[in-house]
Short mmCIF file of C-alpha atoms and ligand atoms in Angstrom, two decimals:
data_model
loop_
_atom_site.label_atom_id
_atom_site.label_comp_id
_atom_site.label_asym_id
_atom_site.label_seq_id
_atom_site.Cartn_x
_atom_site.Cartn_y
_atom_site.Cartn_z
CA MET X 1 -93.08 -0.39 84.87
CA SER X 2 -96.42 -1.82 84.05
CA SER X 3 -97.37 0.62 81.32
CA LEU X 4 -98.45 -1.11 78.13
CA ILE X 5 -96.03 0.67 75.82
CA PRO X 6 -92.29 0.67 76.34
CA SER X 7 -91.34 3.94 77.97
CA GLU X 8 -89.36 5.13 74.93
CA GLU X 9 -92.47 4.79 72.81
CA ARG X 10 -95.02 6.15 75.16
CA PRO X 11 -96.97 8.95 73.55
CA PRO X 12 -96.76 12.38 75.08
CA SER X 13 -100.14 12.25 76.70
CA THR X 14 -98.79 12.56 80.21
CA PRO X 15 -100.97 15.17 81.90
CA GLY X 16 -98.43 16.66 84.23
CA SER X 17 -95.62 16.87 81.77
CA ALA X 18 -97.90 18.03 79.04
CA GLU X 19 -99.18 20.91 81.09
CA THR X 20 -95.74 22.33 81.50
CA GLY X 21 -94.14 21.00 78.40
CA GLU X 22 -91.60 19.21 80.54
CA GLY X 23 -90.44 15.73 79.62
CA LEU X 24 -92.60 15.87 76.52
CA LEU X 25 -92.02 13.80 73.47
CA MET X 26 -92.38 16.50 70.87
CA ASN X 27 -94.43 16.28 67.73
CA GLY X 28 -92.10 15.15 64.99
CA ASP X 29 -89.38 14.02 67.36
CA LYS X 30 -88.15 10.46 67.19
CA PRO X 31 -88.70 8.80 70.52
CA THR X 32 -85.09 8.57 71.53
CA GLY X 33 -85.73 7.52 75.08
CA VAL X 34 -84.18 10.79 76.21
CA SER X 35 -87.37 12.78 76.49
CA LEU X 36 -89.12 10.36 78.80
CA LYS X 37 -86.24 9.50 81.05
CA ARG X 38 -86.61 10.02 84.74
CA ASP X 39 -85.48 13.58 84.29
CA VAL X 40 -88.01 15.55 86.31
CA GLY X 41 -86.14 16.48 89.46
CA LEU X 42 -87.33 18.28 92.57
CA ILE X 43 -87.37 21.71 90.90
CA GLY X 44 -89.12 20.30 87.83
CA GLY X 45 -91.71 18.65 90.05
CA ILE X 46 -92.38 21.90 91.92
CA ALA X 47 -92.68 23.75 88.59
CA ILE X 48 -95.25 21.23 87.35
CA ILE X 49 -97.35 21.61 90.48
CA VAL X 50 -97.21 25.41 90.50
CA GLY X 51 -97.66 25.71 86.74
CA THR X 52 -100.73 23.50 86.60
CA MET X 53 -102.50 24.78 89.68
CA ILE X 54 -102.28 28.49 88.95
CA GLY X 55 -104.56 29.37 86.05
CA SER X 56 -107.92 31.08 86.14
CA GLY X 57 -109.10 30.51 89.69
CA ILE X 58 -107.04 33.11 91.51
CA PHE X 59 -108.49 35.74 89.13
CA ALA X 60 -112.05 34.39 89.08
CA SER X 61 -112.82 32.59 92.35
CA PRO X 62 -112.34 35.45 94.89
CA ARG X 63 -115.72 36.99 94.04
CA GLY X 64 -117.84 33.82 94.45
CA LEU X 65 -115.83 32.69 97.44
CA LEU X 66 -116.23 36.03 99.20
CA GLU X 67 -119.93 36.24 98.40
CA ALA X 68 -120.55 32.76 99.82
CA SER X 69 -118.32 33.06 102.88
CA GLY X 70 -119.64 36.53 103.72
CA SER X 71 -116.46 38.21 105.01
CA SER X 72 -112.87 38.84 104.07
CA GLY X 73 -111.58 37.06 107.20
CA MET X 74 -113.60 33.91 106.50
CA ALA X 75 -112.63 34.08 102.82
CA LEU X 76 -108.92 34.04 103.73
CA ILE X 77 -109.47 31.12 106.11
CA ILE X 78 -111.21 29.15 103.36
CA TRP X 79 -108.38 29.90 100.91
CA ALA X 80 -105.93 28.51 103.51
CA ILE X 81 -108.05 25.41 104.23
CA CYS X 82 -108.26 24.68 100.50
CA GLY X 83 -104.44 24.73 100.46
CA VAL X 84 -104.34 22.22 103.33
CA LEU X 85 -106.83 19.98 101.48
CA ALA X 86 -104.68 20.14 98.35
CA VAL X 87 -101.61 19.03 100.35
CA CYS X 88 -103.55 16.15 101.99
CA GLY X 89 -104.94 14.99 98.64
CA ALA X 90 -101.60 15.20 96.88
CA MET X 91 -99.80 13.31 99.67
CA ALA X 92 -102.35 10.50 99.44
CA TYR X 93 -101.93 10.44 95.67
CA ALA X 94 -98.16 10.20 96.14
CA GLU X 95 -98.69 6.85 97.89
CA LEU X 96 -100.91 5.66 95.04
CA GLY X 97 -98.54 6.94 92.36
CA THR X 98 -95.50 5.21 93.80
CA MET X 99 -97.43 2.03 94.62
CA ILE X 100 -99.10 1.72 91.18
CA PRO X 101 -96.77 3.35 88.65
CA THR X 102 -99.12 2.96 85.67
CA SER X 103 -100.59 5.68 83.50
CA GLY X 104 -104.19 6.73 83.84
CA GLY X 105 -104.37 8.62 87.16
CA GLU X 106 -107.66 8.18 89.01
CA TYR X 107 -108.86 5.68 86.42
CA THR X 108 -105.97 3.31 87.14
CA TYR X 109 -106.19 3.57 90.92
CA ILE X 110 -109.96 3.10 91.02
CA ARG X 111 -109.63 0.08 88.71
CA GLU X 112 -106.92 -1.45 90.88
CA ALA X 113 -108.95 -0.95 94.06
CA PHE X 114 -112.55 -1.50 92.98
CA GLY X 115 -112.51 -3.07 89.52
CA SER X 116 -113.69 -2.30 86.04
CA LEU X 117 -117.18 -0.76 86.49
CA PRO X 118 -116.18 2.08 88.87
CA ALA X 119 -113.13 2.77 86.69
CA PHE X 120 -115.35 2.99 83.62
CA LEU X 121 -117.69 5.38 85.47
CA TYR X 122 -114.70 7.62 86.11
CA ALA X 123 -113.50 7.54 82.48
CA TRP X 124 -117.04 8.17 81.27
CA THR X 125 -117.57 11.12 83.62
CA ALA X 126 -114.12 12.55 82.93
CA CYS X 127 -114.74 12.36 79.20
CA ILE X 128 -118.16 13.96 79.19
CA VAL X 129 -118.31 16.21 82.29
CA ILE X 130 -114.99 16.82 84.04
CA LYS X 131 -112.62 17.60 81.16
CA PRO X 132 -115.07 19.61 79.03
CA SER X 133 -116.28 21.68 81.97
CA GLN X 134 -112.66 22.36 82.94
CA LEU X 135 -111.97 23.70 79.47
CA ALA X 136 -115.19 25.71 79.32
CA ILE X 137 -114.60 27.32 82.74
CA ILE X 138 -111.05 28.43 82.02
CA CYS X 139 -112.02 29.78 78.59
CA LEU X 140 -114.95 31.71 80.06
CA ILE X 141 -112.54 33.50 82.37
CA PHE X 142 -110.31 34.16 79.39
CA GLY X 143 -113.28 35.80 77.62
CA GLU X 144 -114.23 37.79 80.69
CA TYR X 145 -110.75 39.24 81.10
CA ILE X 146 -110.54 40.20 77.44
CA VAL X 147 -113.93 41.94 77.51
CA THR X 148 -113.98 43.63 80.93
CA PRO X 149 -111.46 46.40 80.13
CA PHE X 150 -113.76 47.54 77.29
CA PHE X 151 -117.03 47.33 79.24
CA PRO X 152 -115.89 47.77 82.84
CA ASP X 153 -119.32 48.39 84.36
CA CYS X 154 -121.57 46.09 82.42
CA THR X 155 -120.09 42.62 82.21
CA MET X 156 -123.29 41.14 83.68
CA ARG X 157 -125.37 42.43 80.72
CA SER X 158 -126.60 39.56 78.60
CA ASP X 159 -125.20 40.91 75.30
CA ILE X 160 -121.77 41.26 76.93
CA GLN X 161 -122.13 37.74 78.29
CA HIS X 162 -122.70 36.56 74.73
CA ILE X 163 -119.48 38.24 73.60
CA ILE X 164 -117.62 36.58 76.51
CA LYS X 165 -118.99 33.18 75.50
CA LEU X 166 -118.10 33.70 71.86
CA LEU X 167 -114.54 34.56 72.87
CA ALA X 168 -114.48 31.45 75.09
CA ALA X 169 -115.66 29.31 72.17
CA PHE X 170 -113.00 30.91 69.98
CA ALA X 171 -110.29 30.13 72.58
CA ILE X 172 -111.44 26.49 72.73
CA ALA X 173 -111.17 26.28 68.94
CA VAL X 174 -107.70 27.85 68.85
CA ILE X 175 -106.43 25.54 71.58
CA THR X 176 -107.75 22.48 69.76
CA VAL X 177 -106.11 23.57 66.51
CA VAL X 178 -102.77 24.38 68.20
CA ASN X 179 -102.72 21.00 69.90
CA CYS X 180 -103.52 19.14 66.72
CA LEU X 181 -100.91 20.97 64.68
CA SER X 182 -98.05 20.34 67.01
CA VAL X 183 -97.50 19.22 70.56
CA LYS X 184 -94.21 21.12 70.43
CA LEU X 185 -96.02 24.37 69.70
CA ALA X 186 -98.49 23.65 72.49
CA ALA X 187 -95.64 23.02 74.93
CA ARG X 188 -93.87 26.25 73.93
CA VAL X 189 -97.10 28.17 74.34
CA GLN X 190 -97.19 26.73 77.83
CA VAL X 191 -93.82 28.04 78.96
CA PHE X 192 -94.64 31.55 77.75
CA PHE X 193 -98.00 31.64 79.50
CA THR X 194 -96.61 30.29 82.77
CA ALA X 195 -94.21 33.23 82.90
CA ALA X 196 -97.09 35.64 82.19
CA LYS X 197 -99.21 34.41 85.10
CA LEU X 198 -96.36 34.57 87.58
CA LEU X 199 -95.65 38.13 86.49
CA ALA X 200 -99.30 39.14 86.92
CA LEU X 201 -99.42 37.70 90.44
CA ALA X 202 -96.08 39.28 91.39
CA LEU X 203 -97.37 42.70 90.26
CA ILE X 204 -100.58 42.30 92.27
CA ILE X 205 -98.79 41.05 95.40
CA ILE X 206 -96.13 43.78 95.39
CA THR X 207 -98.76 46.47 94.88
CA GLY X 208 -100.77 44.99 97.76
CA ILE X 209 -97.78 45.00 100.10
CA VAL X 210 -97.11 48.66 99.27
CA ARG X 211 -100.78 49.50 99.97
CA LEU X 212 -100.70 47.68 103.30
CA CYS X 213 -97.56 49.54 104.29
CA GLN X 214 -99.41 52.77 103.44
CA GLY X 215 -102.07 51.75 105.96
CA TYR X 216 -104.95 50.54 103.73
CA THR X 217 -106.07 47.75 106.01
CA THR X 218 -109.83 48.34 106.54
CA GLU X 219 -110.94 45.00 105.07
CA LEU X 220 -108.30 43.19 107.07
CA ASP X 221 -108.83 44.82 110.50
CA GLY X 222 -109.63 42.29 113.22
CA ALA X 223 -113.32 42.89 113.96
CA ASN X 224 -114.28 44.32 110.57
CA SER X 225 -112.85 41.40 108.65
CA PHE X 226 -115.37 38.94 110.08
CA THR X 227 -118.59 40.96 109.87
CA GLY X 228 -121.13 39.21 107.68
CA THR X 229 -119.52 35.73 107.94
CA ALA X 230 -121.85 32.92 106.84
CA THR X 231 -123.11 31.00 109.87
CA VAL X 232 -122.45 27.34 110.53
CA GLY X 233 -126.09 26.69 109.66
CA GLU X 234 -125.49 27.99 106.17
CA ILE X 235 -123.67 24.81 105.29
CA GLY X 236 -124.50 25.08 101.61
CA LEU X 237 -123.02 28.58 101.39
CA ILE X 238 -119.74 27.50 102.95
CA GLY X 239 -119.73 24.52 100.58
CA GLN X 240 -120.16 26.97 97.70
CA ALA X 241 -117.19 28.99 98.97
CA PHE X 242 -115.08 25.82 98.98
CA TYR X 243 -116.21 24.99 95.46
CA ASN X 244 -114.76 28.29 94.28
CA GLY X 245 -111.55 27.95 96.29
CA LEU X 246 -110.90 24.35 95.33
CA TRP X 247 -111.20 25.24 91.67
CA ALA X 248 -108.21 27.54 92.04
CA TYR X 249 -106.24 24.72 93.71
CA ASP X 250 -107.30 22.04 91.25
CA GLY X 251 -104.38 20.40 89.53
CA TRP X 252 -102.73 19.30 92.83
CA ASN X 253 -102.88 15.72 91.59
CA ASN X 254 -100.95 16.33 88.39
CA LEU X 255 -97.40 15.50 89.44
CA ASN X 256 -98.75 12.12 90.28
CA TYR X 257 -99.56 11.40 86.67
CA ILE X 258 -95.90 11.52 85.74
CA SER X 259 -94.50 9.63 88.71
CA GLU X 260 -92.77 7.38 86.15
CA GLU X 261 -90.73 10.28 84.87
CA VAL X 262 -89.71 11.72 88.23
CA HIS X 263 -86.14 11.10 89.29
CA ASN X 264 -85.99 9.34 92.65
CA PRO X 265 -89.80 9.50 92.95
CA ASN X 266 -90.08 8.13 96.46
CA LYS X 267 -88.26 11.18 97.76
CA ASN X 268 -88.93 13.84 95.15
CA ILE X 269 -92.71 13.42 94.80
CA PRO X 270 -93.51 13.99 98.50
CA ARG X 271 -90.94 16.79 98.64
CA ALA X 272 -92.23 18.56 95.52
CA ILE X 273 -95.75 18.34 96.93
CA GLY X 274 -94.57 19.53 100.34
CA ILE X 275 -92.91 22.59 98.80
CA GLY X 276 -95.06 23.32 95.71
CA ILE X 277 -98.54 23.31 97.23
CA PRO X 278 -97.68 25.44 100.31
CA LEU X 279 -95.99 27.83 97.86
CA VAL X 280 -99.18 28.14 95.81
CA THR X 281 -101.16 28.55 99.04
CA ILE X 282 -98.93 31.42 100.15
CA VAL X 283 -99.14 33.08 96.71
CA TYR X 284 -102.95 32.76 96.76
CA LEU X 285 -103.22 34.17 100.28
CA LEU X 286 -100.93 37.11 99.46
CA THR X 287 -102.87 37.82 96.26
CA ASN X 288 -106.16 37.86 98.18
CA ILE X 289 -104.69 40.09 100.86
CA ALA X 290 -103.55 42.41 98.05
CA TYR X 291 -107.09 42.45 96.60
CA PHE X 292 -108.45 43.38 100.04
CA ALA X 293 -105.82 46.10 100.47
CA VAL X 294 -107.17 47.81 97.33
CA LEU X 295 -110.84 46.85 97.01
CA SER X 296 -113.69 46.71 99.49
CA LYS X 297 -115.76 43.57 100.03
CA GLU X 298 -118.68 45.19 98.18
CA GLU X 299 -116.53 46.21 95.23
CA ILE X 300 -115.25 42.66 94.80
CA ILE X 301 -118.73 41.12 95.06
CA GLU X 302 -120.46 43.62 92.77
CA GLY X 303 -117.67 43.96 90.23
CA GLY X 304 -116.84 41.49 87.51
CA ALA X 305 -113.22 40.57 87.04
CA VAL X 306 -111.45 41.30 90.32
CA ALA X 307 -107.97 41.75 88.87
CA VAL X 308 -109.30 44.32 86.36
CA LEU X 309 -110.91 46.34 89.18
CA PHE X 310 -107.61 46.10 91.01
CA ALA X 311 -105.60 47.27 88.01
CA ASN X 312 -108.01 50.12 87.17
CA LYS X 313 -107.61 51.47 90.68
CA MET X 314 -103.86 51.08 90.94
CA PHE X 315 -102.15 51.18 87.57
CA GLY X 316 -103.73 54.13 85.75
CA VAL X 317 -102.85 54.14 82.05
CA MET X 318 -100.99 50.85 82.47
CA ALA X 319 -104.11 49.08 83.80
CA TRP X 320 -104.46 47.09 80.56
CA ILE X 321 -101.37 45.09 81.48
CA ILE X 322 -103.15 42.95 84.10
CA PRO X 323 -106.06 41.73 81.93
CA VAL X 324 -103.57 40.92 79.17
CA PHE X 325 -101.49 38.83 81.57
CA VAL X 326 -104.58 37.18 83.05
CA ALA X 327 -105.85 36.31 79.59
CA CYS X 328 -102.44 34.71 78.93
CA SER X 329 -102.59 32.82 82.22
CA THR X 330 -106.04 31.42 81.51
CA PHE X 331 -105.17 30.60 77.92
CA GLY X 332 -102.12 28.69 79.20
CA ALA X 333 -104.21 26.82 81.77
CA ALA X 334 -106.79 25.86 79.13
CA ASN X 335 -104.05 24.74 76.78
CA GLY X 336 -102.52 22.65 79.59
CA SER X 337 -105.86 21.08 80.48
CA ALA X 338 -106.49 20.19 76.85
CA LEU X 339 -103.02 18.72 76.51
CA SER X 340 -103.48 16.65 79.61
CA SER X 341 -106.78 14.92 78.82
CA GLY X 342 -105.17 12.03 76.99
CA ARG X 343 -103.81 9.61 79.52
CA VAL X 344 -107.05 8.58 81.20
CA PHE X 345 -108.73 7.79 77.91
CA TYR X 346 -105.63 6.14 76.62
CA ALA X 347 -105.47 3.80 79.62
CA ALA X 348 -109.23 3.13 79.50
CA SER X 349 -109.16 2.26 75.82
CA ARG X 350 -106.21 -0.10 76.35
CA ASN X 351 -108.35 -1.96 78.84
CA GLY X 352 -111.26 -2.13 76.41
CA GLU X 353 -113.42 0.24 78.42
CA LEU X 354 -113.42 2.90 75.73
CA PRO X 355 -113.24 2.20 71.99
CA LYS X 356 -109.88 0.61 71.13
CA PHE X 357 -108.96 3.13 68.46
CA MET X 358 -108.31 5.65 71.22
CA ALA X 359 -105.17 3.68 72.07
CA MET X 360 -103.52 4.24 68.72
CA ILE X 361 -100.51 6.45 68.08
CA HIS X 362 -99.15 8.16 65.00
CA ASN X 363 -96.57 6.02 63.16
CA SER X 364 -93.93 8.66 62.69
CA ARG X 365 -94.95 11.55 64.89
CA PHE X 366 -95.68 9.36 67.91
CA THR X 367 -98.45 11.75 68.87
CA PRO X 368 -101.33 10.45 70.93
CA VAL X 369 -104.18 10.29 68.50
CA PRO X 370 -106.49 9.10 71.29
CA GLY X 371 -105.70 12.28 73.18
CA LEU X 372 -106.42 14.35 70.13
CA ILE X 373 -109.69 12.61 69.37
CA VAL X 374 -110.92 12.86 72.91
CA GLN X 375 -109.76 16.44 72.97
CA HIS X 376 -112.01 17.17 70.00
CA LEU X 377 -114.84 15.50 71.81
CA ALA X 378 -114.11 17.43 75.02
CA SER X 379 -113.85 20.68 73.06
CA PHE X 380 -117.14 20.00 71.36
CA ILE X 381 -118.90 19.24 74.65
CA ALA X 382 -117.23 22.34 76.15
CA TRP X 383 -118.84 24.38 73.36
CA LEU X 384 -122.22 22.84 74.12
CA MET X 385 -121.76 23.70 77.79
CA LEU X 386 -121.38 27.38 76.90
CA ILE X 387 -124.70 27.55 75.08
CA PRO X 388 -127.35 27.63 77.86
CA GLU X 389 -128.21 31.15 78.99
CA SER X 390 -127.62 30.06 82.60
CA SER X 391 -124.14 28.66 82.04
CA SER X 392 -121.56 30.76 83.83
CA PHE X 393 -118.40 30.40 85.87
CA SER X 394 -120.35 29.52 89.00
CA THR X 395 -122.76 27.02 87.43
CA LEU X 396 -119.98 25.21 85.56
CA ILE X 397 -117.91 25.14 88.77
CA ASP X 398 -120.82 23.33 90.46
CA TYR X 399 -120.75 20.55 87.88
CA PHE X 400 -116.99 20.33 87.74
CA THR X 401 -116.31 20.27 91.48
CA PHE X 402 -119.08 17.85 92.33
CA ALA X 403 -118.00 15.34 89.67
CA SER X 404 -114.28 15.71 90.43
CA TRP X 405 -114.67 15.34 94.18
CA VAL X 406 -116.86 12.25 93.87
CA PHE X 407 -113.88 10.63 92.14
CA TYR X 408 -111.12 12.19 94.26
CA GLY X 409 -113.01 10.75 97.24
CA ALA X 410 -113.42 7.36 95.54
CA THR X 411 -109.73 7.24 94.57
CA ILE X 412 -108.58 7.97 98.09
CA ALA X 413 -111.16 5.56 99.54
CA GLY X 414 -109.43 3.06 97.23
CA LEU X 415 -106.13 3.86 98.96
CA LEU X 416 -107.62 3.05 102.37
CA TYR X 417 -109.33 -0.05 101.02
CA MET X 418 -106.09 -1.35 99.49
CA ARG X 419 -104.32 -0.95 102.82
CA PHE X 420 -106.60 -3.85 103.89
CA SER X 421 -107.08 -5.73 100.63
CA LYS X 422 -103.43 -5.61 99.55
CA PRO X 423 -101.56 -5.19 102.83
CA ASN X 424 -98.32 -6.60 101.41
CA ALA X 425 -98.15 -4.54 98.22
CA GLU X 426 -94.95 -2.57 97.97
CA ARG X 427 -95.54 1.00 99.10
CA PRO X 428 -92.38 3.04 98.62
CA PHE X 429 -94.15 6.04 100.16
CA ARG X 430 -96.73 5.47 102.89
CA VAL X 431 -98.91 8.44 103.65
CA PHE X 432 -99.82 9.26 107.24
CA LEU X 433 -103.43 7.96 107.40
CA VAL X 434 -104.86 11.23 108.73
CA PHE X 435 -104.35 12.82 105.28
CA PRO X 436 -106.59 10.46 103.28
CA VAL X 437 -109.17 10.47 106.07
CA ILE X 438 -109.33 14.29 105.93
CA ILE X 439 -109.84 14.14 102.15
CA ILE X 440 -112.61 11.56 102.40
CA LEU X 441 -114.43 13.67 105.01
CA ALA X 442 -113.96 16.76 102.82
CA ALA X 443 -115.22 14.88 99.76
CA LEU X 444 -118.32 13.73 101.67
CA TYR X 445 -118.97 17.31 102.77
CA LEU X 446 -118.48 18.69 99.27
CA ILE X 447 -120.81 16.08 97.82
CA ILE X 448 -123.56 16.55 100.41
CA ALA X 449 -123.38 20.32 101.10
CA PRO X 450 -124.62 21.55 97.69
CA PHE X 451 -127.82 19.53 98.11
CA SER X 452 -128.96 21.94 100.83
CA GLN X 453 -128.36 25.06 98.74
CA ASN X 454 -128.46 24.31 95.04
CA PRO X 455 -129.18 20.62 94.49
CA LEU X 456 -129.86 20.55 90.73
CA PRO X 457 -126.29 20.48 89.33
CA SER X 458 -125.24 17.78 91.82
CA PHE X 459 -128.39 15.80 91.09
CA PHE X 460 -127.78 15.93 87.33
CA CYS X 461 -124.15 14.94 87.84
CA LEU X 462 -125.15 11.92 89.94
CA LEU X 463 -127.77 10.94 87.41
CA PHE X 464 -125.20 11.20 84.68
CA ILE X 465 -122.61 9.15 86.58
CA PHE X 466 -125.18 6.38 87.21
CA PHE X 467 -126.34 6.52 83.61
CA GLY X 468 -122.87 5.10 82.92
CA VAL X 469 -123.92 1.83 84.64
CA PRO X 470 -126.30 0.60 81.89
CA VAL X 471 -123.87 1.94 79.29
CA TYR X 472 -121.14 -0.20 80.86
CA PHE X 473 -123.23 -3.35 80.96
CA ILE X 474 -124.62 -2.95 77.46
CA PHE X 475 -121.47 -1.91 75.64
CA ILE X 476 -118.65 -3.40 77.68
CA TYR X 477 -119.69 -6.20 80.01
CA TYR X 478 -122.17 -7.98 77.72
CA ASP X 479 -120.87 -6.32 74.57
CA LEU X 480 -124.38 -5.92 73.17
CA SER X 481 -123.56 -2.92 71.03
CA PRO X 482 -125.59 -2.93 67.80
CA LYS X 483 -123.88 -4.25 64.68
CA TRP X 484 -124.03 -0.90 62.91
CA LEU X 485 -122.10 0.73 65.76
CA ASP X 486 -119.42 -1.97 65.78
CA ASN X 487 -119.14 -1.71 62.03
CA GLY X 488 -118.97 2.06 62.20
CA ILE X 489 -116.17 1.98 64.77
CA ALA X 490 -114.31 -0.72 62.80
CA ARG X 491 -114.61 1.33 59.62
CA PHE X 492 -113.46 4.47 61.45
CA THR X 493 -110.48 2.58 62.90
CA PHE X 494 -109.60 1.24 59.46
CA TRP X 495 -109.89 4.73 58.01
CA LEU X 496 -107.62 6.12 60.75
CA GLN X 497 -105.01 3.43 60.08
CA LYS X 498 -105.14 3.91 56.35
CA PHE X 499 -105.26 7.68 56.04
CA GLY X 500 -104.15 8.86 59.45
CA ASP X 501 -100.88 6.90 59.42
CA ILE X 502 -101.56 5.60 62.88
CA SER X 503 -101.58 2.14 64.40
CA TYR X 504 -101.78 0.31 67.69
CA PRO X 505 -98.59 0.31 69.68
CA GLU X 506 -97.13 -3.23 69.64
CA SER X 507 -98.55 -4.48 72.89
CA ALA X 508 -102.02 -3.02 72.37
CA GLU X 509 -103.18 -5.63 69.95
CA ASP X 510 -102.78 -8.64 72.16
N1 LIG Y 1 -106.53 25.49 89.16
C1 LIG Y 1 -106.70 25.78 87.77
C2 LIG Y 1 -107.23 27.18 87.57
O1 LIG Y 1 -107.32 27.90 88.52
C3 LIG Y 1 -107.60 24.81 87.08
C4 LIG Y 1 -106.99 23.46 86.94
C5 LIG Y 1 -107.85 22.52 86.20
N2 LIG Y 1 -107.43 21.19 86.46
C6 LIG Y 1 -106.41 20.57 85.83
N3 LIG Y 1 -106.13 19.36 86.21
N4 LIG Y 1 -105.76 21.11 84.87
O2 LIG Y 1 -107.53 27.55 86.46
#
């Protein structure tokens, strides 16, 4: 394997494994070589996919998706299409992951296909937009689900919004502290929260099935279910609906990050994707059908947290149980996202495209200091993102989805490009070309559609991505960084080595 550190010494910054705690090298453990063996089998792979995809979206996206799509029927269709897109994307990533088994995810594939500058632009955007907005979004939903049971009818009020944001900021702080104290603790937290979210969804789905059997099908009746559907001309609205849906499915690429730790990857990766993502799609569809069996379209659009409305109507005195489980689910997803940030930055710093100190690991704990440092940075930016009055689930989703899909599209364009530029490279798994083509078309649509409806977030994102170009040339290509900055980084690195008990892994220094 072409990773820069021997596999026994690789730090536990693997996104997929980190998000589920599987295959993790624990804080304080000696790297025995056992923990990073190829020990993720088919079931493990499915668990990683399901565990990382289900988080906040299924409890937060239905409202925005329904509002934009205009009808329950169209909303369900969009939920299903998002599932198909996730399968197509993940299948294409399976080819990349088995062809280029190096850490770094999108960063590594874009670098392999298009070179250093585009790869830097990805690392730069991931560091400052994608990862922080991910954390901020999930924590906002955490705050909303904690607050809504106490103020069921007034979550839109600005003072309540402030409380939600304070809780979100608090969650970000707790997650950062937990992750710094111990990766082991963070991984344990993960297992507990995964169970909580599955329980919440099972409760909602079973209740929905019972309601349907009792004949509550108004929102799902043939003709009724499509009244109000957004027209084809309202391209931006449909794009907005997809933005909400795709957030709930995000994480489909995560198994790919740990392709090196999957047993028999050429078979198990495609299989785990083929089983895991359709499973999540079915769970999401059933959950939405359950929402519609209990709540009307208007109730979902006008209300705040959909699962709280659902619970208040169905569970009486036990209604508190759902928001508690949802808060656990979102907290787990945020914890997983924070745990997973490391590998991209780690790989980028090894290649000299981010400061070198990010590639250092702790001498005895073997924890990924780069991951931790970047995590602090991402947490800090996530805090900043919560400050503007206008920042909310839907505005942050606009930034996140636009930036992510620019790079999902670029990564998969890289796959197609490499089919021509490296026709003889070994490809243990070759994806059927229709899948990447569908993703590229979807990415183009998702990048262009928001410009017709709400262009500002996409415009700022683009500006930001391109702002990385001069940064790249000044600091990396021509290395013109001012002396004081170089000295500062050198002093910081020295300080880390001296007091932080960390150093470069053997092969990083050459
Ligand atoms: N789908 C998740 C949710 O609904 C968000 C996943 C964020 N992305 C990730 N790679 N962890 O909360």
